[in-house]
Each structure stands twice: as structure tokens, then as C-alpha cells.
Amino acid sequence: DAGVTQSPTHLIKTRGQHVTLRCSPISGHKSVSWYQQVLGQGPQFIFQYYEKEERGRGNFPDRFSARQFPNYSSELNVNALLLGDSALYLCASSLVGGDSNQPQHFGDGTRLSIL
Amino acid sequence: LAKTTQPISMDSYEGQEVNITCSHNNIATNDYITWYQQFPSQGPRFIIQGYKTKVTNEVASLFIPADRKSSTLSLPRVSLSDTAVYYCLVGGSGNTPLVFGKGTRLSVIA
């Protein structure tokens, strides 16, 4: 089975531009989460979506937005890019159902560099 | 979400068993304990998850004492390819976001 896939793998943008990152979850997974990981730090939670609804939001500005599609894939959008947005953006999916504690499975991320 | 504390770094020789201990004094009754491994420029990879006592899979064992205020990830006979950052997290089931700390940087030496 394919794991979580993210595109593009690398991206270079300039300050002020916007960017769209894409994520396809593992087949059958209905929950998708986005994380930002800057160099030397652990991933930081940005958003979680489940059944196309936002279920959680981390401490990120409104320039960050996301959505989940009927096929459970997801997009992360970032507007008015700043130098500090340079990071590895990770998507994770999980099989959510009942009281199960299903772990999240990560893609290998999109490396975003802002010039 | 419960906060975790783990060593910043550890060194080990190839072939040795490595034990990484994580403290989580404020773990909630419903929280599970999950460990991830991350290589540079890759996403975290799920290693093992447990609730109490001992869990073992093909790559690691997880020991959890009765009070659940700590846990130990055990990697048997490490190799150079086990050099990575290891994260301990509590809570974070499929419905809740994961809260990562800085992890433990394990360096395996030949």
C-alpha cells in the first residue's frame, strides 16, 4: 500500500508569494494533519482535518489555511510568505474510528525555501 | 496534552542495546505512548505504541511501568542506520494533534 504522499517535494518561493502544498493520505485514512518543522526542532502542529471539517488548529497566523477534499486528500495554503516560513511541511494521516488510538503516519514532506 | 522529557542526545556502538527513557508525569488516563523515528529530510516514522506494561514488535520494545509516568524505548543491537532522532509523545491519538518535543538524537558509532 502507498504511504502518505506529498507534493511537491521541494519548492522555492520569494517573500510575499503564496504557496499550495498537497497531501494524499493512506488509502482508507480519513484524518489529515499538517505540521511545520524548522531545522533542529520537532514538528509543530498546524491543522487537523477529519471528514472534511477542521478539527484542530495550532498557533499559526491566518496566512495559513487548509482544506480537505471528498477523497480525503488535503491542501495547505500559505499566503504572504515570510522568510520564517522556510521549513519542512509534513502531512500525516490516520485511520480514525471509535475509541481506537490509531497512530499518525507521516509523508516525507515538502521542503519550502523562501528567498 | 502531557509534556514529555527525554535526553537531548545519546551515543552507542553498533551491536549494543539502546534504551531511551522518556518522562511524562502528567499523562492522562486515556493517553497512549507513541515513539517516532526521524531521519534527516524525512517525515517521522511510527515505531511503536503502548498503553501499559510491555509492547514488542519487529523493531523495538516499549516498557511502561505501572504508574505510566515514564516509558523506555529499547532498540536491540543497533546499527549505523539507526542513527536518527527519536521522539516520545503521549496522547495524540488519531483524533488529536501530536505535540513534539526536541526528541533524542541517537548517534550509532562503528
PDB file of C-alpha atoms in Angstrom, chain A:
ATOM      1  CA  ASP A   1       0.000   0.000   0.000  1.00  0.00           C
ATOM      2  CA  ALA A   2       1.173   3.503  -0.752  1.00  0.00           C
ATOM      3  CA  GLY A   3       2.041   5.663   2.207  1.00  0.00           C
ATOM      4  CA  VAL A   4       1.244   9.324   2.641  1.00  0.00           C
ATOM      5  CA  THR A   5       2.344  11.211  -0.451  1.00  0.00           C
ATOM      6  CA  GLN A   6       3.129  14.904  -0.593  1.00  0.00           C
ATOM      7  CA  SER A   7       3.824  17.222  -3.489  1.00  0.00           C
ATOM      8  CA  PRO A   8       5.928  18.943  -4.438  1.00  0.00           C
ATOM      9  CA  THR A   9       8.977  17.585  -2.616  1.00  0.00           C
ATOM     10  CA  HIS A  10      10.849  20.873  -2.869  1.00  0.00           C
ATOM     11  CA  LEU A  11       9.720  24.406  -3.564  1.00  0.00           C
ATOM     12  CA  ILE A  12      11.419  27.786  -3.723  1.00  0.00           C
ATOM     13  CA  LYS A  13       9.381  30.962  -3.345  1.00  0.00           C
ATOM     14  CA  THR A  14      10.064  34.610  -2.673  1.00  0.00           C
ATOM     15  CA  ARG A  15       8.687  36.782   0.099  1.00  0.00           C
ATOM     16  CA  GLY A  16       5.094  37.858  -0.415  1.00  0.00           C
ATOM     17  CA  GLN A  17       4.149  34.988  -2.703  1.00  0.00           C
ATOM     18  CA  HIS A  18       1.669  32.296  -1.847  1.00  0.00           C
ATOM     19  CA  VAL A  19       2.074  28.532  -1.937  1.00  0.00           C
ATOM     20  CA  THR A  20      -0.148  25.445  -2.069  1.00  0.00           C
ATOM     21  CA  LEU A  21       1.095  22.134  -0.733  1.00  0.00           C
ATOM     22  CA  ARG A  22      -0.723  18.892  -1.396  1.00  0.00           C
ATOM     23  CA  CYS A  23      -1.163  15.668   0.518  1.00  0.00           C
ATOM     24  CA  SER A  24      -2.722  12.311  -0.272  1.00  0.00           C
ATOM     25  CA  PRO A  25      -3.410  10.163   2.790  1.00  0.00           C
ATOM     26  CA  ILE A  26      -3.038   6.433   3.090  1.00  0.00           C
ATOM     27  CA  SER A  27      -5.989   4.701   1.476  1.00  0.00           C
ATOM     28  CA  GLY A  28      -8.809   4.416   3.991  1.00  0.00           C
ATOM     29  CA  HIS A  29      -7.491   7.137   6.288  1.00  0.00           C
ATOM     30  CA  LYS A  30      -9.964   9.929   6.868  1.00  0.00           C
ATOM     31  CA  SER A  31      -7.942  12.281   9.056  1.00  0.00           C
ATOM     32  CA  VAL A  32      -5.156  14.505   7.783  1.00  0.00           C
ATOM     33  CA  SER A  33      -2.921  16.756   9.840  1.00  0.00           C
ATOM     34  CA  TRP A  34      -0.314  19.308   8.822  1.00  0.00           C
ATOM     35  CA  TYR A  35       2.894  20.116  10.684  1.00  0.00           C
ATOM     36  CA  GLN A  36       5.710  22.601  10.221  1.00  0.00           C
ATOM     37  CA  GLN A  37       9.229  21.562  11.118  1.00  0.00           C
ATOM     38  CA  VAL A  38      12.016  24.102  11.178  1.00  0.00           C
ATOM     39  CA  LEU A  39      15.607  22.955  11.305  1.00  0.00           C
ATOM     40  CA  GLY A  40      16.618  21.482  14.641  1.00  0.00           C
ATOM     41  CA  GLN A  41      13.117  21.424  16.095  1.00  0.00           C
ATOM     42  CA  GLY A  42      10.350  18.866  16.342  1.00  0.00           C
ATOM     43  CA  PRO A  43       7.299  19.196  14.086  1.00  0.00           C
ATOM     44  CA  GLN A  44       4.751  21.808  15.180  1.00  0.00           C
ATOM     45  CA  PHE A  45       1.040  21.215  14.651  1.00  0.00           C
ATOM     46  CA  ILE A  46      -0.743  23.481  12.181  1.00  0.00           C
ATOM     47  CA  PHE A  47      -4.118  21.921  11.293  1.00  0.00           C
ATOM     48  CA  GLN A  48      -6.119  18.745  11.563  1.00  0.00           C
ATOM     49  CA  TYR A  49      -8.990  17.789   9.274  1.00  0.00           C
ATOM     50  CA  TYR A  50     -11.374  14.899   9.639  1.00  0.00           C
ATOM     51  CA  GLU A  51     -14.243  14.154   7.314  1.00  0.00           C
ATOM     52  CA  LYS A  52     -13.557  17.443   5.501  1.00  0.00           C
ATOM     53  CA  GLU A  53     -14.000  19.534   8.624  1.00  0.00           C
ATOM     54  CA  GLU A  54     -11.335  21.376  10.585  1.00  0.00           C
ATOM     55  CA  ARG A  55     -10.941  19.641  13.933  1.00  0.00           C
ATOM     56  CA  GLY A  56      -7.929  21.479  15.298  1.00  0.00           C
ATOM     57  CA  ARG A  57      -5.735  24.475  14.660  1.00  0.00           C
ATOM     58  CA  GLY A  58      -2.304  25.230  16.077  1.00  0.00           C
ATOM     59  CA  ASN A  59      -0.796  28.595  16.916  1.00  0.00           C
ATOM     60  CA  PHE A  60      -0.222  29.813  13.374  1.00  0.00           C
ATOM     61  CA  PRO A  61      -1.336  33.102  11.748  1.00  0.00           C
ATOM     62  CA  ASP A  62      -4.321  33.403   9.452  1.00  0.00           C
ATOM     63  CA  ARG A  63      -1.970  33.372   6.473  1.00  0.00           C
ATOM     64  CA  PHE A  64      -2.090  29.609   6.899  1.00  0.00           C
ATOM     65  CA  SER A  65      -5.209  27.811   5.707  1.00  0.00           C
ATOM     66  CA  ALA A  66      -6.116  24.311   4.648  1.00  0.00           C
ATOM     67  CA  ARG A  67      -8.906  22.194   3.349  1.00  0.00           C
ATOM     68  CA  GLN A  68      -9.771  18.544   2.877  1.00  0.00           C
ATOM     69  CA  PHE A  69     -11.472  17.179  -0.207  1.00  0.00           C
ATOM     70  CA  PRO A  70     -14.142  14.453  -0.539  1.00  0.00           C
ATOM     71  CA  ASN A  71     -11.420  11.911  -1.370  1.00  0.00           C
ATOM     72  CA  TYR A  72      -9.699  12.897   1.918  1.00  0.00           C
ATOM     73  CA  SER A  73      -6.706  14.493   0.222  1.00  0.00           C
ATOM     74  CA  SER A  74      -5.728  17.877   1.559  1.00  0.00           C
ATOM     75  CA  GLU A  75      -4.118  21.169   0.661  1.00  0.00           C
ATOM     76  CA  LEU A  76      -2.202  23.583   2.841  1.00  0.00           C
ATOM     77  CA  ASN A  77      -2.132  27.180   1.642  1.00  0.00           C
ATOM     78  CA  VAL A  78       0.211  29.859   2.905  1.00  0.00           C
ATOM     79  CA  ASN A  79      -0.199  33.477   1.812  1.00  0.00           C
ATOM     80  CA  ALA A  80       2.176  36.434   2.003  1.00  0.00           C
ATOM     81  CA  LEU A  81       5.188  34.215   2.575  1.00  0.00           C
ATOM     82  CA  LEU A  82       7.826  35.332   5.046  1.00  0.00           C
ATOM     83  CA  LEU A  83      11.426  34.222   5.377  1.00  0.00           C
ATOM     84  CA  GLY A  84      10.448  32.482   8.600  1.00  0.00           C
ATOM     85  CA  ASP A  85       8.073  30.200   6.720  1.00  0.00           C
ATOM     86  CA  SER A  86      11.047  28.295   5.352  1.00  0.00           C
ATOM     87  CA  ALA A  87      10.614  24.799   6.754  1.00  0.00           C
ATOM     88  CA  LEU A  88       9.730  21.191   6.076  1.00  0.00           C
ATOM     89  CA  TYR A  89       5.951  20.873   5.880  1.00  0.00           C
ATOM     90  CA  LEU A  90       4.708  17.469   6.900  1.00  0.00           C
ATOM     91  CA  CYS A  91       1.379  15.820   6.334  1.00  0.00           C
ATOM     92  CA  ALA A  92       0.172  12.928   8.482  1.00  0.00           C
ATOM     93  CA  SER A  93      -2.852  10.710   8.096  1.00  0.00           C
ATOM     94  CA  SER A  94      -4.613   8.388  10.479  1.00  0.00           C
ATOM     95  CA  LEU A  95      -7.430   5.902  10.488  1.00  0.00           C
ATOM     96  CA  VAL A  96      -9.920   7.383  12.863  1.00  0.00           C
ATOM     97  CA  GLY A  97     -12.712   5.339  14.228  1.00  0.00           C
ATOM     98  CA  GLY A  98     -14.421   4.943  17.565  1.00  0.00           C
ATOM     99  CA  ASP A  99     -12.118   4.812  20.561  1.00  0.00           C
ATOM    100  CA  SER A 100      -9.127   3.457  18.707  1.00  0.00           C
ATOM    101  CA  ASN A 101      -5.733   5.037  19.197  1.00  0.00           C
ATOM    102  CA  GLN A 102      -4.523   4.763  15.680  1.00  0.00           C
ATOM    103  CA  PRO A 103      -1.108   6.339  15.237  1.00  0.00           C
ATOM    104  CA  GLN A 104      -0.500   9.025  12.652  1.00  0.00           C
ATOM    105  CA  HIS A 105       1.607   8.178   9.622  1.00  0.00           C
ATOM    106  CA  PHE A 106       3.729  10.860   8.005  1.00  0.00           C
ATOM    107  CA  GLY A 107       4.778  11.670   4.488  1.00  0.00           C
ATOM    108  CA  ASP A 108       8.308  12.854   3.763  1.00  0.00           C
ATOM    109  CA  GLY A 109       7.209  16.442   3.500  1.00  0.00           C
ATOM    110  CA  THR A 110       7.631  19.420   1.244  1.00  0.00           C
ATOM    111  CA  ARG A 111      10.801  21.426   1.742  1.00  0.00           C
ATOM    112  CA  LEU A 112       9.809  25.074   1.318  1.00  0.00           C
ATOM    113  CA  SER A 113      12.536  27.671   0.938  1.00  0.00           C
ATOM    114  CA  ILE A 114      11.722  31.392   0.954  1.00  0.00           C
ATOM    115  CA  LEU A 115      14.207  33.764  -0.649  1.00  0.00           C
TER     116      LEU A 115
END
